[in-house]
Coordinates of C-alpha atoms and ligand atoms in Angstrom, one line a residue:
M28 CA 89.8 182.9 206.9
K29 CA 90.9 184.0 210.4
M30 CA 90.4 187.8 210.9
N31 CA 93.4 189.6 209.3
S32 CA 95.3 186.4 208.6
Y33 CA 95.1 184.6 205.3
N34 CA 95.1 181.1 203.8
I35 CA 97.9 181.0 201.3
A36 CA 98.6 178.5 198.4
I37 CA 101.9 178.5 196.6
V38 CA 101.7 176.7 193.2
G39 CA 105.3 175.8 192.3
A40 CA 106.5 175.8 195.9
T41 CA 109.5 173.6 195.1
G42 CA 110.8 175.9 192.4
A43 CA 113.2 178.8 192.5
V44 CA 110.4 181.5 192.7
G45 CA 108.1 179.4 195.0
E46 CA 110.9 178.8 197.5
E47 CA 111.7 182.5 197.6
I48 CA 108.0 183.4 198.1
L49 CA 108.1 181.4 201.3
N50 CA 111.3 183.3 202.5
V51 CA 109.8 186.7 201.6
L52 CA 106.4 185.9 203.3
D53 CA 108.3 185.1 206.4
E54 CA 110.7 188.1 206.3
M55 CA 107.8 190.5 205.6
K56 CA 105.9 189.0 208.6
F57 CA 103.0 188.3 206.2
P58 CA 99.9 187.3 208.1
V59 CA 99.6 183.7 207.1
N60 CA 96.9 181.6 208.7
A61 CA 97.3 178.3 206.8
L62 CA 99.9 177.4 204.1
L63 CA 99.4 175.0 201.2
P64 CA 102.5 174.3 199.1
L65 CA 101.7 172.8 195.7
A66 CA 103.7 171.3 192.9
S67 CA 103.4 168.5 190.3
A68 CA 103.0 164.8 191.2
K69 CA 106.8 164.5 190.9
S70 CA 107.4 166.5 194.1
A71 CA 104.2 165.6 196.0
G72 CA 105.3 164.4 199.5
E73 CA 108.4 166.5 199.6
R74 CA 108.6 169.0 202.5
V75 CA 109.1 172.7 202.6
E76 CA 109.9 174.7 205.7
F77 CA 108.1 177.9 206.8
R78 CA 108.5 179.7 210.1
G79 CA 110.2 176.7 211.7
E80 CA 107.5 174.2 210.6
E81 CA 107.5 171.6 207.9
Y82 CA 104.7 171.4 205.3
V83 CA 104.1 168.5 203.0
V84 CA 103.9 169.5 199.3
K85 CA 100.6 168.4 197.7
E86 CA 100.0 167.7 194.1
L87 CA 98.0 170.4 192.3
T88 CA 94.8 168.9 191.0
E89 CA 91.4 170.0 189.5
T90 CA 89.8 169.9 193.0
T91 CA 92.6 171.5 195.0
F92 CA 90.9 174.9 195.2
D93 CA 87.4 173.6 195.9
E94 CA 88.8 171.4 198.7
N95 CA 90.8 174.2 200.4
E96 CA 89.6 177.6 201.4
I97 CA 92.4 179.6 199.9
D98 CA 92.4 183.5 200.1
I99 CA 95.6 184.2 198.2
A100 CA 97.2 181.9 195.6
F101 CA 100.7 182.6 194.3
F102 CA 101.3 180.9 191.0
S103 CA 104.9 180.2 189.7
A104 CA 104.7 176.9 187.9
G105 CA 104.8 178.0 184.3
G106 CA 102.3 179.6 181.9
S107 CA 100.3 176.4 181.0
V108 CA 99.7 175.6 184.7
S109 CA 98.5 179.1 185.3
A110 CA 96.3 179.1 182.2
H111 CA 94.4 176.1 183.4
F112 CA 94.5 176.4 187.2
A113 CA 94.5 180.1 188.0
P114 CA 90.9 180.6 186.8
L115 CA 89.9 177.6 189.0
A116 CA 91.6 179.2 192.0
A117 CA 89.9 182.6 191.2
A118 CA 86.5 180.9 190.8
S119 CA 86.9 179.3 194.2
G120 CA 87.2 182.8 195.7
A121 CA 91.0 183.2 195.9
V122 CA 92.9 186.2 194.5
V123 CA 95.6 184.9 192.2
I124 CA 99.0 186.6 192.0
D125 CA 100.5 185.1 188.9
N126 CA 104.3 185.1 188.2
T127 CA 104.0 183.7 184.7
S128 CA 103.6 185.6 181.5
H129 CA 100.2 184.0 180.7
F130 CA 97.8 186.8 181.7
R131 CA 100.1 189.8 181.7
M132 CA 98.9 191.5 178.5
Q133 CA 95.2 190.4 179.0
E134 CA 93.3 193.7 179.0
N135 CA 91.1 192.9 182.1
V136 CA 94.1 191.7 184.2
P137 CA 96.1 194.3 186.1
L138 CA 99.9 194.1 185.6
V139 CA 101.4 195.5 188.8
V140 CA 104.6 196.8 190.3
P141 CA 103.5 198.3 193.6
E142 CA 106.1 201.1 193.4
C143 CA 104.7 202.2 190.0
N144 CA 101.0 201.4 189.6
P145 CA 99.4 200.3 192.8
Q146 CA 96.1 201.9 191.7
D147 CA 95.7 199.1 189.1
I148 CA 95.4 196.4 191.7
E149 CA 91.7 197.4 192.0
K150 CA 91.1 195.9 188.6
W151 CA 91.6 192.4 190.2
R152 CA 87.9 192.2 190.7
E153 CA 87.3 191.7 187.0
T154 CA 89.0 188.3 186.8
G155 CA 90.4 187.5 190.3
I156 CA 93.9 187.6 188.8
I157 CA 96.8 190.0 189.3
A158 CA 99.8 189.5 187.0
N159 CA 103.4 190.0 188.2
P160 CA 105.5 191.4 185.3
N161 CA 108.6 189.9 183.7
C162 CA 111.6 190.0 186.0
S163 CA 113.7 192.3 183.7
T164 CA 110.7 194.7 183.4
I165 CA 110.2 195.1 187.1
Q166 CA 113.7 196.5 188.0
M167 CA 113.6 198.7 184.9
V168 CA 110.2 200.3 185.6
Q169 CA 111.1 201.0 189.2
I170 CA 113.8 203.3 187.8
L171 CA 111.9 204.7 184.8
K172 CA 108.7 205.7 186.7
P173 CA 110.3 208.3 189.0
L174 CA 112.5 209.6 186.2
D175 CA 109.5 209.9 183.8
D176 CA 107.5 211.8 186.5
A177 CA 110.4 214.2 186.8
F178 CA 111.7 214.6 183.2
D179 CA 109.2 213.0 180.8
I180 CA 110.7 210.1 178.9
E181 CA 110.9 210.2 175.1
R182 CA 112.5 206.8 174.5
V183 CA 114.3 204.0 176.3
D184 CA 117.0 201.5 175.0
V185 CA 118.0 198.7 177.2
S186 CA 120.4 195.8 177.1
T187 CA 120.1 193.1 179.8
Y188 CA 122.6 190.7 181.3
Q189 CA 120.3 188.0 182.7
A190 CA 121.3 185.4 185.3
T191 CA 120.9 181.7 184.6
S192 CA 118.4 181.3 187.5
G193 CA 116.0 183.3 185.3
A194 CA 115.4 179.9 183.7
G195 CA 114.6 178.4 187.1
K196 CA 116.6 175.9 189.1
K197 CA 117.5 173.9 186.0
G198 CA 119.2 177.0 184.5
M199 CA 121.3 177.5 187.6
E200 CA 122.2 173.8 187.7
E201 CA 123.2 173.8 184.0
L202 CA 125.8 176.6 184.6
V203 CA 127.3 174.9 187.7
M204 CA 127.5 171.5 185.9
Q205 CA 129.1 173.0 182.8
L206 CA 131.6 175.0 184.8
Q207 CA 132.6 171.9 186.7
S208 CA 133.0 169.9 183.4
F209 CA 134.9 172.8 181.8
F210 CA 137.5 173.0 184.5
A211 CA 137.8 169.2 184.6
F212 CA 138.6 169.4 180.8
K213 CA 135.5 167.4 180.0
L214 CA 134.1 169.6 177.3
D215 CA 132.0 166.7 175.9
E216 CA 129.9 166.9 179.1
C217 CA 129.1 170.6 178.5
E218 CA 126.1 169.8 176.2
P219 CA 123.4 172.5 176.5
H220 CA 119.9 171.4 177.6
V221 CA 118.2 174.4 179.1
F222 CA 119.9 177.1 177.0
Q223 CA 120.5 177.1 173.2
H224 CA 124.3 177.0 173.6
R225 CA 126.8 176.3 176.3
I226 CA 126.4 179.1 178.9
A227 CA 129.6 178.4 180.8
M228 CA 132.3 180.9 179.6
N229 CA 129.8 182.3 177.1
V230 CA 127.2 185.0 176.6
I231 CA 124.0 184.2 174.6
P232 CA 122.0 187.0 173.0
H233 CA 118.8 184.9 172.9
I234 CA 116.2 184.5 175.6
D235 CA 112.9 182.9 174.7
V236 CA 111.8 182.5 171.1
F237 CA 112.4 184.9 168.1
K238 CA 109.5 186.8 166.7
D239 CA 108.9 187.9 163.1
N240 CA 110.2 191.4 163.9
G241 CA 113.7 190.1 164.8
Y242 CA 113.2 190.7 168.6
T243 CA 112.7 187.8 171.0
K244 CA 109.6 187.3 173.1
E245 CA 111.6 188.3 176.2
E246 CA 112.5 191.6 174.5
M247 CA 108.9 192.3 173.5
K248 CA 107.8 191.6 177.1
M249 CA 110.0 194.4 178.2
V250 CA 108.5 196.8 175.6
N251 CA 104.8 195.9 176.0
E252 CA 104.8 195.4 179.8
T253 CA 106.6 198.7 180.4
Q254 CA 104.0 200.6 178.5
K255 CA 101.1 198.8 180.2
I256 CA 102.5 199.4 183.7
L257 CA 103.5 203.0 183.2
H258 CA 100.4 203.8 181.1
K259 CA 102.8 205.4 178.6
N260 CA 103.5 204.6 175.0
F261 CA 107.1 205.9 174.6
P262 CA 109.2 203.7 172.5
V263 CA 111.3 201.0 174.2
S264 CA 113.9 198.8 172.5
A265 CA 115.5 195.8 174.3
T266 CA 118.3 193.4 173.7
C267 CA 118.1 190.5 176.2
V268 CA 121.2 188.5 176.9
R269 CA 121.9 185.5 179.1
V270 CA 125.2 185.7 181.0
P271 CA 127.0 183.1 183.1
V272 CA 125.8 184.6 186.4
L273 CA 123.9 182.5 188.9
R274 CA 121.6 185.1 190.3
S275 CA 120.5 188.7 189.7
H276 CA 119.9 190.5 186.4
S277 CA 121.8 193.6 185.3
E278 CA 120.7 196.2 182.8
A279 CA 122.4 199.0 180.9
I280 CA 119.6 201.6 180.3
T281 CA 119.7 204.6 178.0
I282 CA 116.9 207.1 178.4
K283 CA 116.1 210.1 176.3
F284 CA 114.1 212.8 178.0
K285 CA 111.8 215.5 176.7
K286 CA 112.8 217.9 179.5
D287 CA 116.2 219.2 180.4
F288 CA 117.8 217.4 183.4
N289 CA 120.7 217.9 185.6
L290 CA 122.6 214.9 187.2
E291 CA 122.2 216.2 190.7
R292 CA 118.4 216.2 190.4
V293 CA 118.5 212.7 188.7
R294 CA 120.4 211.4 191.7
E295 CA 117.9 213.0 194.1
V296 CA 115.0 211.6 192.2
L297 CA 116.5 208.1 192.3
C298 CA 117.6 208.3 195.9
S299 CA 114.0 209.0 197.0
A300 CA 112.4 206.4 194.7
P301 CA 110.9 203.5 196.6
S302 CA 112.9 200.2 196.6
V303 CA 115.7 201.9 194.6
V304 CA 119.2 202.3 196.1
V305 CA 121.8 204.5 194.4
V306 CA 125.3 203.0 194.4
D307 CA 127.4 205.4 192.3
N308 CA 130.9 206.1 193.4
P309 CA 133.2 205.2 190.5
A310 CA 136.2 206.8 192.2
Q311 CA 135.9 204.1 194.9
N312 CA 135.0 201.3 192.3
E313 CA 131.5 201.3 193.7
Y314 CA 128.6 200.5 191.3
P315 CA 125.8 197.9 191.4
M316 CA 126.8 194.2 190.7
P317 CA 124.8 191.0 190.8
L318 CA 126.8 189.6 193.7
N319 CA 125.8 192.5 195.9
A320 CA 122.2 192.6 194.7
S321 CA 121.5 188.9 195.4
D322 CA 119.3 188.0 198.3
T323 CA 118.0 191.5 198.7
N324 CA 114.7 193.3 197.9
E325 CA 116.1 196.4 196.3
T326 CA 117.0 197.6 192.8
Y327 CA 120.5 199.1 192.7
V328 CA 121.4 201.9 190.3
G329 CA 124.7 203.5 189.4
R330 CA 127.1 204.6 186.5
I331 CA 124.7 207.5 186.2
R332 CA 126.0 209.8 183.5
R333 CA 124.9 212.2 180.7
D334 CA 125.5 211.1 177.1
N335 CA 128.7 212.6 175.5
F336 CA 126.9 213.9 172.5
D337 CA 123.2 214.5 173.4
E338 CA 122.4 216.4 176.5
K339 CA 118.9 215.0 176.7
I340 CA 120.2 211.4 177.0
L341 CA 121.0 209.7 180.3
H342 CA 122.8 206.4 180.8
L343 CA 122.7 204.2 183.9
W344 CA 123.3 200.6 185.1
C345 CA 121.1 198.6 187.4
C346 CA 121.1 195.3 189.2
A347 CA 118.4 193.4 191.1
D348 CA 117.8 189.9 192.4
Q349 CA 115.3 188.8 189.7
I350 CA 114.0 185.9 191.9
R351 CA 113.1 188.4 194.6
V352 CA 112.6 191.9 193.1
G353 CA 111.6 190.3 189.7
A354 CA 109.2 187.8 191.1
A355 CA 108.8 186.8 194.8
T356 CA 109.1 190.1 196.5
N357 CA 107.0 191.9 193.9
A358 CA 104.3 189.2 194.3
V359 CA 104.3 189.5 198.1
R360 CA 104.2 193.3 197.9
I361 CA 101.2 193.1 195.6
A362 CA 99.5 190.8 198.1
M363 CA 100.2 193.3 200.9
K364 CA 98.7 196.2 198.9
W365 CA 95.7 194.0 198.0
I366 CA 95.2 193.4 201.7
E367 CA 95.4 197.1 202.4
N368 CA 92.8 197.8 199.8
N369 CA 90.4 195.1 200.7
Ligands
LIG410 P1 111.4 176.2 188.5 O1 112.5 176.5 189.4 O2 111.6 175.3 187.3 O3 110.1 175.7 189.3 C1 109.0 175.3 188.7 C2 107.9 174.9 189.7 O4 106.7 174.6 189.0 C3 108.3 173.7 190.5 O5 107.8 173.9 191.8 C4 107.5 172.6 189.8 O6 107.2 171.5 190.6 C5 106.2 173.4 189.5 N1 105.4 172.7 188.4 C6 105.9 172.3 187.2 N2 104.9 171.7 186.5 C7 103.8 171.7 187.4 C8 102.5 171.2 187.3 N3 102.0 170.6 186.2 N4 101.7 171.3 188.3 C9 102.1 171.9 189.5 N5 103.3 172.4 189.6 C10 104.2 172.3 188.6 O7 110.9 177.6 187.8 P2 110.9 179.1 188.4 O8 112.1 179.8 188.0 O9 110.5 179.0 189.9 O10 109.7 179.8 187.5 C11 108.4 179.5 187.7 C12 107.6 180.5 186.9 O11 107.9 181.8 187.4 C13 107.8 180.5 185.4 O12 106.6 180.7 184.7 C14 108.8 181.6 185.2 O13 108.7 182.2 183.9 C15 108.3 182.6 186.3 N6 109.4 183.5 186.7 C16 110.6 183.1 187.0 C17 111.6 184.0 187.4 C18 113.0 183.5 187.7 O14 113.8 184.4 187.9 N7 113.3 182.3 187.9 C19 111.3 185.3 187.5 C20 110.0 185.8 187.2 C21 109.0 184.9 186.8 P3 107.9 170.1 190.5 O15 109.0 170.2 191.6 O16 106.9 169.1 190.9 O17 108.5 169.9 189.1

């Protein structure tokens, strides 16, 4: 390791999240000494660009981390790859920042959104691994944390409107191909492969597998991860829905508070929350939308209103680029905090 500059590995460098990690590292002027892009044998030999230079993608193998002196390893190649290779990376001395769900709920692994629980990063020493939360959870807790500090949350209900790129590059491609086939009147070419049903011109209330309690795994991630990140046990109920949007997740969130609130103070709290931008001017048709959130590092919140029947309930709407805010940007922000602390 060069002084104040780090050797970085990106596992899944050819994927939707991996590519975005490269962009965010560059934009945030991350101190990179050496870069090692990794993927499966299928993409070995491909090239990725970083700061004007081309890097050859290498195959991730059992010996990768022994043969390379990596300081920080970003993992975004799926849970089974992380399960096997992240401990090898950690054993070689790297800190792992993992985008998959594999380690998130493991008690000795910190689950971190730097705007909410940066203090938990310190726990990385126990395993060498820091987990990045689920994309829908990250944008929600960035909003819940400051509101909970101010008004004490009693309960949260959320419905998500999740973009196809949440299922990786293949998800995005499936929407584009199906739309092309649909408008060419070739409905027989709209067979679903990535999603359970046709996503073009449709909405699917089903992300990940169903559990015995009737919720999906994606929905339970939002419940369990929110409680772990905020160190709170207020009830959360989620309905996660896939929509035919390419990029950026949206969420309709209903929050019941224990304390009284007024809308002016809610807006002040959200305006001063880190990484949150209030866009709430219905008179001018201004509210957050996926199109505007895409390719940015902020979570946008609007449609802020009190419930018609219960004065302790607040409703709002938020959008964020889930490949950035929900994955790459959060991971790089974790790495920057980790550097600050170490
Ligand atoms: P993706 O676009 O499908 O990319 C997957 C990446 O993993 C590719 O670079 C692929 O390389 C690599 N990979 C697959 N199998 C591998 C193996 N055996 N060894 C090494 N590399 C392998 O998926 P993604 O959307 O980037 O998601 C990656 C992970 O991040 C997933 O666990 C996902 O749940 C999580 N995540 C995704 C999002 C999102 O919005 N997309 C948000 C948060 C978290 P090849 O090119 O060689 O196949």
